[in-house]
Every structure is written in structure tokens, then in C-alpha cells.
PDB file of C-alpha atoms in Angstrom:
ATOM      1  CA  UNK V   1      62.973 245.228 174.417  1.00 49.00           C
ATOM      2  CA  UNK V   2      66.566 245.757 174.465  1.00 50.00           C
ATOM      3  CA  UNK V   3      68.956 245.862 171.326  1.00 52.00           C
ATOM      4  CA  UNK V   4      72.006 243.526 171.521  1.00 58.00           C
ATOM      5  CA  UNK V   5      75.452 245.085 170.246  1.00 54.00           C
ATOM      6  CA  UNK V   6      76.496 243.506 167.084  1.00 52.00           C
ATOM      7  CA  UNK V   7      79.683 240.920 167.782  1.00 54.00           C
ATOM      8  CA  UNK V   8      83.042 241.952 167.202  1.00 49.00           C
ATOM      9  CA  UNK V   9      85.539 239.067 166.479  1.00 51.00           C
ATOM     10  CA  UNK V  10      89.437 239.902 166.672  1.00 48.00           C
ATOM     11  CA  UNK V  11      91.130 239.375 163.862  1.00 48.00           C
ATOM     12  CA  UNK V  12      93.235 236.097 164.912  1.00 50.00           C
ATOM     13  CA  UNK V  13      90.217 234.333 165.713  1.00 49.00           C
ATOM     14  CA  UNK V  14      89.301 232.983 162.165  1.00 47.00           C
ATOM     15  CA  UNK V  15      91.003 233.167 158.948  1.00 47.00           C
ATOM     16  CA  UNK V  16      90.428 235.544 156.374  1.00 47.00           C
ATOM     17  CA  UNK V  17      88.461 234.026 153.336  1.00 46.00           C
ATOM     18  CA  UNK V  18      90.621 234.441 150.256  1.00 48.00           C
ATOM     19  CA  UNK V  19      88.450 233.936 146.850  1.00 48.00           C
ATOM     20  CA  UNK V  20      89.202 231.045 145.105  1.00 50.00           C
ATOM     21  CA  UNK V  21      91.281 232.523 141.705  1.00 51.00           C
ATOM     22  CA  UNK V  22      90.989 228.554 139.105  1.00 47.00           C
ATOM     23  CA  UNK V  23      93.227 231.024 136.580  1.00 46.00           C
ATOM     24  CA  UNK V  24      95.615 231.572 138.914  1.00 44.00           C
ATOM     25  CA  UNK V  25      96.445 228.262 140.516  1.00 48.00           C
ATOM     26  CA  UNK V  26      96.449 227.154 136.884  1.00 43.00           C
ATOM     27  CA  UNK V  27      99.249 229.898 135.517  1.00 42.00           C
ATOM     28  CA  UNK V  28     101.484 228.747 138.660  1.00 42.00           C
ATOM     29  CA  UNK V  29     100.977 225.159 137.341  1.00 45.00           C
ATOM     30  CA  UNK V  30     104.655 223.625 135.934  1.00 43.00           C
ATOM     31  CA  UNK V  31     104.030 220.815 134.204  1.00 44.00           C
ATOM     32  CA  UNK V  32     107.016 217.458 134.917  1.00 45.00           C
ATOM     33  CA  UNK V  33     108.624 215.632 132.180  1.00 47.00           C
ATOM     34  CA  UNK V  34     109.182 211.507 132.828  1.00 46.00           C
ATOM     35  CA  UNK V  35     112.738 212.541 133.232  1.00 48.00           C
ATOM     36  CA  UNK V  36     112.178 214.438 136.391  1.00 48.00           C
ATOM     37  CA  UNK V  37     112.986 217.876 134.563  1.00 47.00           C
ATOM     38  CA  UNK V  38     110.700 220.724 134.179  1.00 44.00           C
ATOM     39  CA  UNK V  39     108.854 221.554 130.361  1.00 46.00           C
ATOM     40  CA  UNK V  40     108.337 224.755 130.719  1.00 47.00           C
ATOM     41  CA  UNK V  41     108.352 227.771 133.077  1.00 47.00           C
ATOM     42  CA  UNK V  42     105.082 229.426 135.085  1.00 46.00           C
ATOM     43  CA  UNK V  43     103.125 231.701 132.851  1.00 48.00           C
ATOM     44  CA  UNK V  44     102.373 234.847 133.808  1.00 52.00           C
ATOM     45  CA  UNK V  45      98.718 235.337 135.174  1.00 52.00           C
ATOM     46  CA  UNK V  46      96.183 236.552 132.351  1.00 51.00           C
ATOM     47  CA  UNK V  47      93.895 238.948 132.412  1.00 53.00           C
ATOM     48  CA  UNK V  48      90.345 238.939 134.314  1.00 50.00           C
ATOM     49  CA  UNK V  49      88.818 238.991 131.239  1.00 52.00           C
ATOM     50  CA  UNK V  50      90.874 236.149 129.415  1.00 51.00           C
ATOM     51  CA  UNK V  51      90.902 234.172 132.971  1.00 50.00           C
ATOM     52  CA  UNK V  52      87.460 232.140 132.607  1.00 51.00           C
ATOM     53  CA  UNK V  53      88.351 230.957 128.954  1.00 53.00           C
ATOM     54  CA  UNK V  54      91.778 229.533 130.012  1.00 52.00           C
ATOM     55  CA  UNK V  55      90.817 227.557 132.409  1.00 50.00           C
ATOM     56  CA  UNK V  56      88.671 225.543 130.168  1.00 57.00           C
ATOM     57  CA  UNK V  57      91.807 224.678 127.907  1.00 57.00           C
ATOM     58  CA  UNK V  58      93.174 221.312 128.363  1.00 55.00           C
ATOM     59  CA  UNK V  59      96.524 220.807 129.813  1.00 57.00           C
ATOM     60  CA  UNK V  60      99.787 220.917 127.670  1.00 51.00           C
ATOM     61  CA  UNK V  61     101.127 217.373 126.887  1.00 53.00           C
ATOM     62  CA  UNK V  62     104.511 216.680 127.289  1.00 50.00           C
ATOM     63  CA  UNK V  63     106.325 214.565 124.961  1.00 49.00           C
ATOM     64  CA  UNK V  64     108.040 211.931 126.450  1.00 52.00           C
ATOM     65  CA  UNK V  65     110.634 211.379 123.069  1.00 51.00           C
ATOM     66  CA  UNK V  66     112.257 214.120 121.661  1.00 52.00           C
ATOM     67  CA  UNK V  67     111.320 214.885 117.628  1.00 50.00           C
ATOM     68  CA  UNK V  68     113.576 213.083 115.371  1.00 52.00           C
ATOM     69  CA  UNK V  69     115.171 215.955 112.526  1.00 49.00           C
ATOM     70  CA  UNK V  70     116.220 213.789 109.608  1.00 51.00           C
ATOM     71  CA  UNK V  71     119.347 215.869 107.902  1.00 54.00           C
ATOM     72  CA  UNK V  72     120.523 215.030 104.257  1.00 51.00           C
ATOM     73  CA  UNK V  73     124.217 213.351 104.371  1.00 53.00           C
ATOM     74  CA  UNK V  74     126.295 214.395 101.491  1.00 52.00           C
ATOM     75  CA  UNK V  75     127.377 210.931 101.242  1.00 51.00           C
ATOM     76  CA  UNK V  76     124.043 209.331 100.643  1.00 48.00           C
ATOM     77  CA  UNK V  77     124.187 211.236  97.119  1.00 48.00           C
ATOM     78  CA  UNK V  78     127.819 210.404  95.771  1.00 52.00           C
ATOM     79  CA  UNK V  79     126.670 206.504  96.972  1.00 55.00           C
ATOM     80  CA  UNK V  80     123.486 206.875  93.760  1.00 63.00           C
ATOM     81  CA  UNK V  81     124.418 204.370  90.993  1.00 59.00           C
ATOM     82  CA  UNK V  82     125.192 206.116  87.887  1.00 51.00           C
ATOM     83  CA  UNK V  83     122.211 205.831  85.341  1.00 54.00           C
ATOM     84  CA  UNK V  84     123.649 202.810  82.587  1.00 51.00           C
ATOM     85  CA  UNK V  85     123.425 204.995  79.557  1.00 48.00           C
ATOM     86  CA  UNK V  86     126.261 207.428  81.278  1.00 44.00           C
ATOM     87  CA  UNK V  87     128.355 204.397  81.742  1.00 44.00           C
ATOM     88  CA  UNK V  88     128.053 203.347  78.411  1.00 48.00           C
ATOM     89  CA  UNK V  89     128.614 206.885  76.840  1.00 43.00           C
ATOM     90  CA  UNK V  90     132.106 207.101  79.210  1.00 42.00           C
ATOM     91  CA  UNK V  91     133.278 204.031  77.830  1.00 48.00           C
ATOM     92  CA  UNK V  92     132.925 205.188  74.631  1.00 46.00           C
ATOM     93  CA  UNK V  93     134.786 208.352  75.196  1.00 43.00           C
ATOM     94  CA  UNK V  94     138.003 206.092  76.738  1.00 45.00           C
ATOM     95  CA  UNK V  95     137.827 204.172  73.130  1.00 48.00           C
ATOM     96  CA  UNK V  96     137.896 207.190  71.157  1.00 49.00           C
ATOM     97  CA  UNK V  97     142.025 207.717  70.027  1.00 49.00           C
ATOM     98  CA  UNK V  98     143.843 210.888  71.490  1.00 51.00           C
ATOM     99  CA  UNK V  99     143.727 214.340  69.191  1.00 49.00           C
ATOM    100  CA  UNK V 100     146.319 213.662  67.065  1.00 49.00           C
ATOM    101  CA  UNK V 101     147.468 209.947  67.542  1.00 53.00           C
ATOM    102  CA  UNK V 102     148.321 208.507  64.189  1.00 60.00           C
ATOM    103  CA  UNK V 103     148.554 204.614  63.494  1.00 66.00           C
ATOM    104  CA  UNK V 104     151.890 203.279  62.677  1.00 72.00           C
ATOM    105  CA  UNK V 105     152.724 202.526  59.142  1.00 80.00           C
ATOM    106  CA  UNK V 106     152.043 199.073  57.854  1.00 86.00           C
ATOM    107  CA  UNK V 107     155.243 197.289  56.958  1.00 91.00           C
ATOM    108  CA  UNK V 108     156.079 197.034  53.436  1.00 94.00           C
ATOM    109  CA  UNK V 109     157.857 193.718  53.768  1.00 97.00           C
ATOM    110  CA  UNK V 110     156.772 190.592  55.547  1.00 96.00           C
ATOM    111  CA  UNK V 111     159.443 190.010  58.710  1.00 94.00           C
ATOM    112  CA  UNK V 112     160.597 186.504  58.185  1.00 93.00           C
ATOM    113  CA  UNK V 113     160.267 185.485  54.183  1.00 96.00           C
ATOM    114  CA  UNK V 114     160.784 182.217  52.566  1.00 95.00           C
ATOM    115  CA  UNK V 115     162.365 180.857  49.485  1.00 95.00           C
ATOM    116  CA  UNK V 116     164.289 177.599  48.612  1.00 94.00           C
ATOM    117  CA  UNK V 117     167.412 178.106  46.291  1.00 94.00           C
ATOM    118  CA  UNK V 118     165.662 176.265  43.660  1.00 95.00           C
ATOM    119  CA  UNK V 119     162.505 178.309  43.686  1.00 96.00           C
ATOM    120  CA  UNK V 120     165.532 181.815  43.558  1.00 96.00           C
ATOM    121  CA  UNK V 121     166.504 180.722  40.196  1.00 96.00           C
ATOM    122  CA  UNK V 122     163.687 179.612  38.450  1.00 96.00           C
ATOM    123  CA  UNK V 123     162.025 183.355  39.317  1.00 96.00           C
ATOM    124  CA  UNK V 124     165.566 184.690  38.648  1.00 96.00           C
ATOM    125  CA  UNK V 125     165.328 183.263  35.049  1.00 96.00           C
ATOM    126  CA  UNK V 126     161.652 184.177  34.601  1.00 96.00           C
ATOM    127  CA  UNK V 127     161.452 187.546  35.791  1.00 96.00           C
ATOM    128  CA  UNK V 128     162.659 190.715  33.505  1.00 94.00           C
ATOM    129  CA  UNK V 129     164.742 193.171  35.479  1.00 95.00           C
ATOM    130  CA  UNK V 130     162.642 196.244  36.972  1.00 95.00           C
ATOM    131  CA  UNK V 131     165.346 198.594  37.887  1.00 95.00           C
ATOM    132  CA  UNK V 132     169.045 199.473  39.265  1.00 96.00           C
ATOM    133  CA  UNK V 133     169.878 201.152  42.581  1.00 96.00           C
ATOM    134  CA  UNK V 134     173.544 202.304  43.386  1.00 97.00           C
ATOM    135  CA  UNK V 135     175.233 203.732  46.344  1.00 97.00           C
ATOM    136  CA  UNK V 136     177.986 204.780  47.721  1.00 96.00           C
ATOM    137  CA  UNK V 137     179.418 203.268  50.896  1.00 96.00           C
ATOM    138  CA  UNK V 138     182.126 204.708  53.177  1.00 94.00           C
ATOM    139  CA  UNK V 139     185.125 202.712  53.451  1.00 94.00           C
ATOM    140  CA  UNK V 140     186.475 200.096  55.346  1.00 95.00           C
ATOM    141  CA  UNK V 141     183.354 198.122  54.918  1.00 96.00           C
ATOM    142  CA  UNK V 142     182.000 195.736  57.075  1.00 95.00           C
ATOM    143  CA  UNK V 143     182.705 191.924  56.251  1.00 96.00           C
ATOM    144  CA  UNK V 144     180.287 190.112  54.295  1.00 96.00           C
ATOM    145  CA  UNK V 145     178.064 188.548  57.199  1.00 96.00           C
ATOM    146  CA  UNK V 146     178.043 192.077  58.453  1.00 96.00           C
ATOM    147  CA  UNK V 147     176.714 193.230  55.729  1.00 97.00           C
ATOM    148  CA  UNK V 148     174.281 190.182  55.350  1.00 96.00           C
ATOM    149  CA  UNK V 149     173.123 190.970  58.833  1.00 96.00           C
ATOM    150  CA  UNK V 150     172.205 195.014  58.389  1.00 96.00           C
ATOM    151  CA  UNK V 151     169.992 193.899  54.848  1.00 97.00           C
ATOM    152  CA  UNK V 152     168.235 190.730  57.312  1.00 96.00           C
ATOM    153  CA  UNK V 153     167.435 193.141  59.824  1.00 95.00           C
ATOM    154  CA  UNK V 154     165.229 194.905  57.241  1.00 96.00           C
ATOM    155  CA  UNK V 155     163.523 191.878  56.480  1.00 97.00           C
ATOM    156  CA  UNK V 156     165.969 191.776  53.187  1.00 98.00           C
ATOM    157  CA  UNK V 157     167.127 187.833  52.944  1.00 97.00           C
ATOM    158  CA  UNK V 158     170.686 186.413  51.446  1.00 97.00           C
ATOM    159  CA  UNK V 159     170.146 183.103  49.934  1.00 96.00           C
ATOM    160  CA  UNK V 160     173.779 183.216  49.101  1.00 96.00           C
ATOM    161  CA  UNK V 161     176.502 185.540  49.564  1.00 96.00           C
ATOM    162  CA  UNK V 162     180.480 185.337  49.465  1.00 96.00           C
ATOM    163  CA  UNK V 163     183.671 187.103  47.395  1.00 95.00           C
ATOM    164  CA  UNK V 164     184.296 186.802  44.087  1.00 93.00           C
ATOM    165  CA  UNK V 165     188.029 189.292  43.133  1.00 92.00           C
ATOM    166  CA  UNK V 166     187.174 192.902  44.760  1.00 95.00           C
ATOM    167  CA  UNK V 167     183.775 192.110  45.122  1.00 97.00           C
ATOM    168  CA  UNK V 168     181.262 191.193  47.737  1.00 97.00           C
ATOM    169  CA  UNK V 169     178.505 189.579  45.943  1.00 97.00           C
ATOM    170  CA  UNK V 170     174.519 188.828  47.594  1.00 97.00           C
ATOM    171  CA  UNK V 171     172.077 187.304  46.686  1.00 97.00           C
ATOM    172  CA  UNK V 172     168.656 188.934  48.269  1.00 98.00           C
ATOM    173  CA  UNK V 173     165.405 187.961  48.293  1.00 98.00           C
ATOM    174  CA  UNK V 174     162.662 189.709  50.144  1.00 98.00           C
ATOM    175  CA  UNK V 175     158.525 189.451  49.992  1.00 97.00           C
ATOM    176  CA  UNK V 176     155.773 192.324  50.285  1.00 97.00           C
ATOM    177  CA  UNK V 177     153.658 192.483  53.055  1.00 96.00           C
ATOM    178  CA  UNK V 178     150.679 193.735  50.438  1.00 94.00           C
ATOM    179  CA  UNK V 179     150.598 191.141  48.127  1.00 95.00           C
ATOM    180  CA  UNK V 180     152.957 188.497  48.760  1.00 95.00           C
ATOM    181  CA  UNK V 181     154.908 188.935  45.826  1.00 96.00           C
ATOM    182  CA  UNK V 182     158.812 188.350  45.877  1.00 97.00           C
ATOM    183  CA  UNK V 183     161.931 190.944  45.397  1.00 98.00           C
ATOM    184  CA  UNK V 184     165.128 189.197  44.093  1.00 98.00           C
ATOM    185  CA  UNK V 185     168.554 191.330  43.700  1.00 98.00           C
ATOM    186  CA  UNK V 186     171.743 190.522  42.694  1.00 97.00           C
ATOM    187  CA  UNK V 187     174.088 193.016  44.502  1.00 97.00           C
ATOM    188  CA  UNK V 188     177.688 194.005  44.378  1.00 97.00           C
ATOM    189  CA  UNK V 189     179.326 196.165  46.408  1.00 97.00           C
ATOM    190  CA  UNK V 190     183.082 197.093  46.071  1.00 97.00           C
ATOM    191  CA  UNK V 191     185.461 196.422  48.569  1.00 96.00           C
ATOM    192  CA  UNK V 192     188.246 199.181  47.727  1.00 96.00           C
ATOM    193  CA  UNK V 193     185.759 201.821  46.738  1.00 97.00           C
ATOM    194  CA  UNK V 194     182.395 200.923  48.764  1.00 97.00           C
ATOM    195  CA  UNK V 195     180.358 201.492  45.507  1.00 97.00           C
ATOM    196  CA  UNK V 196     177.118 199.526  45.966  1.00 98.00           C
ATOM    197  CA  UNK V 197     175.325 198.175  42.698  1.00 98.00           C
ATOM    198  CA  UNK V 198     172.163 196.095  42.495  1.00 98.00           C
ATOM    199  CA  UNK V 199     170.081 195.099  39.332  1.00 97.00           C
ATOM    200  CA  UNK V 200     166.206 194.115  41.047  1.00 98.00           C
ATOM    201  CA  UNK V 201     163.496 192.084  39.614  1.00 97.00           C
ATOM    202  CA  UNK V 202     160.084 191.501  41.281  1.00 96.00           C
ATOM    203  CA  UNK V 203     156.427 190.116  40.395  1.00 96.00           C
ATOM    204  CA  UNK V 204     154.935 193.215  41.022  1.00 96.00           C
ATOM    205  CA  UNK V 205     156.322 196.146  39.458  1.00 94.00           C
ATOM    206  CA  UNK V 206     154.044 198.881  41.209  1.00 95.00           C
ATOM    207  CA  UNK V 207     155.669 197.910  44.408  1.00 95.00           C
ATOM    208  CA  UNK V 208     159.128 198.878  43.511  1.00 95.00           C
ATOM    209  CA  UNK V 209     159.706 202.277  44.774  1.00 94.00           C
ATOM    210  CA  UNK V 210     158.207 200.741  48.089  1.00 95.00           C
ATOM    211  CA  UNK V 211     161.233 197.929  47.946  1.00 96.00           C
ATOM    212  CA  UNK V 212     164.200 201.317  46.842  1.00 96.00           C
ATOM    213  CA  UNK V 213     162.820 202.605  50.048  1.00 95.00           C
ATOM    214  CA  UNK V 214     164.007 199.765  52.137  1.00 96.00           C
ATOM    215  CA  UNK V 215     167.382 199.263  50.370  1.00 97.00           C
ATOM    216  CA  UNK V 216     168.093 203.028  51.062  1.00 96.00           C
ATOM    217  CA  UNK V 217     167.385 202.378  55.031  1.00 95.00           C
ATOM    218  CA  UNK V 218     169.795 200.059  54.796  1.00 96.00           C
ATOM    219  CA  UNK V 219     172.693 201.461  53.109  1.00 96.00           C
ATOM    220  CA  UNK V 220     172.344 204.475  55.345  1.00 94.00           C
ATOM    221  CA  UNK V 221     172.720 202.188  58.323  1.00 92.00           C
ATOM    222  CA  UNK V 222     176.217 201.053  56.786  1.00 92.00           C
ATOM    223  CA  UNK V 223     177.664 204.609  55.169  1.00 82.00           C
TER     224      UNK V 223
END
């Protein structure tokens, strides 16, 4: 019996067997987003030891809308409705008057007064005299309805008023804003000189430095 040689095949007859590496084929894997792009690039190859284990994982999903990242806006926080009670406690401050802001002084006579001639001389008559101011004018003086005018302007009325000799003689009448009681004065002022006399009676005595107050505003209007 006769031993046959063992066969020799070149090496271009048949392919060489290449063992099948699952890890491998898997780490050159790139996965393709719906957009055509790629998500990711090829991972390196693992280890032998690691290989059998990650081929077992799932595949990576790719997300086909991107994450939405919600940022505050600086304007969404000034556009918060203020809480009522802070609206109510700014108001308040806007009523409150300024450091240092005084009221103006209540008027000691009322603007426009009234009193008939006939009414003048029965309080004339009635009415003892409360006091005597004097003055002294600078010369030339203004004419009589001049004069009338400056006293009317100071809520001081004439109920009659003219010349008697040297004289200018008035007539006033005026009424307080506090009580409503009436001023009368009989006033004479001299024309050559510019000395001012006036003899005052009123209904409310208390009120009569008040009423000297206003006569002096007006005499300093015409010195």
C-alpha cells in the first residue's frame, strides 16, 4: 500500500478565511440622522475582553428633534402685576405733603362783603368805638377813587366816600371771614399833609388786631 502526498493548494486558489469579529463591524457602525447627516463618529474598537458584552447593547437612538432649552427672558419679570397692597401703599406716599410745605393762611376777611347804607348806620349808631389807627401817607396822594380802589382790593368796602375842606373822607365797611361779623370805619386822610386817621367799630372785638393788620397792608401799598 502506497502513501499519497498530502495536497498542496496555491495560495490564489481560495480565499483566506478571516474570523468573523460582531465587535468590530459594530464599532465601524455610524449611525444616520433623518436629515442625511451623521450622529456621531466610529468608536474605537474595544477590548477582547469588553467585545462580547458590547455587542449585546442595543443600538444608540437618534433623535430626530433637537432638545428644546427654555431660557428666562428678563422681560417676562418686569411684565408681573404689582401685588395691590404695593399699589395702594404708593398712592398713599404721592398724598402725603412735601417736607416742609405749609398751607396758606386763611383769609381774615371775606372777598366780596355786603351791606346796604341803611343797615351802615343803624350798626354805626349801635356799635361803641373799638379803637383808632393813624398813619402817615407820602404826599401827593392819590385821588379819592384811587384810594377807594387800594382799601377794595383788600376786601375793605366804601359805602360812601368824597371831600369835605382838606379832607378825603370814607366810609369802610368790611366782614370777617371767621365769624361773619362786620368792621365799619370812618376815615380821614389829609390832603396837604397825607395824615391818615380812622376811628373803627366792629361786633367782635377779639378780631380787631386781625382787621389793624389789613388797614396797615393797605396804607403801605399807598406811602
Amino acid at each position: 500500500c502506497t502513501s499519497r502526498p498530502p495536497e498542496v493548494k496555491a495560495p490564489g486558489d481560495s480565499p483566506a478565511a478571516t474570523p468573523h469579529n460582531p465587535t468590530a463591524q459594530a464599532a465601524a457602525t455610524v449611525a444616520v440622522t433623518p436629515s442625511g447627516g451623521l450622529s456621531g463618529a466610529a468608536a474605537p474598537a474595544p477590548s477582547v475582553g469588553t467585545a462580547g458584552r458590547e455587542a449585546k447593547q442595543p443600538p444608540l437612538q437618534v433623535l430626530e428633534e433637537p432638545m428644546e432649552v427654555k431660557k428666562s427672558s428678563p422681560a417676562s419679570s418686569a411684565s408681573r402685576p404689582v401685588p395691590a397692597a404695593a399699589i395702594d401703599f404708593l398712592s398713599n406716599l404721592a398724598d402725603e405733603p412735601a417736607a416742609g410745605a405749609g398751607s396758606a393762611p386763611a383769609p381774615v376777611l371775606v372777598a366780596r362783603p355786603k351791606l346796604a347804607g341803611a343797615a351802615y348806620k343803624k350798626k354805626w349808631g349801635a356799635l361803641p368805638k373799638a379803637g383808632v389807627h393813624q398813619a402817615q401817607l407820602k404826599t401827593p396822594l392819590p385821588p379819592v377813587k384811587g384810594v377807594e380802589a387800594a382799601f377794595k382790593q383788600n376786601s375793605i368796602a366804601a359805602v360812601a366816600s368824597g371831600k369835605k375842606g382838606g379832607l378825603m373822607k370814607f366810609y369802610f365797611y368790611a366782614q370777617s371771614a371767621k365769624d361773619s361779623t362786620f368792621f365799619l370805619v370812618e376815615a380821614n386822610l389829609q390832603i396837604a399833609t397825607g395824615k391818615f386817621s380812622a376811628t373803627i367799630k366792629c361786633e367782635n372785638k377779639s378780631l380787631m388786631q386781625d382787621f389793624e393788620g389789613e388797614i396797615k397792608k393797605v396804607l403801605s401799598m399807598l406811602s
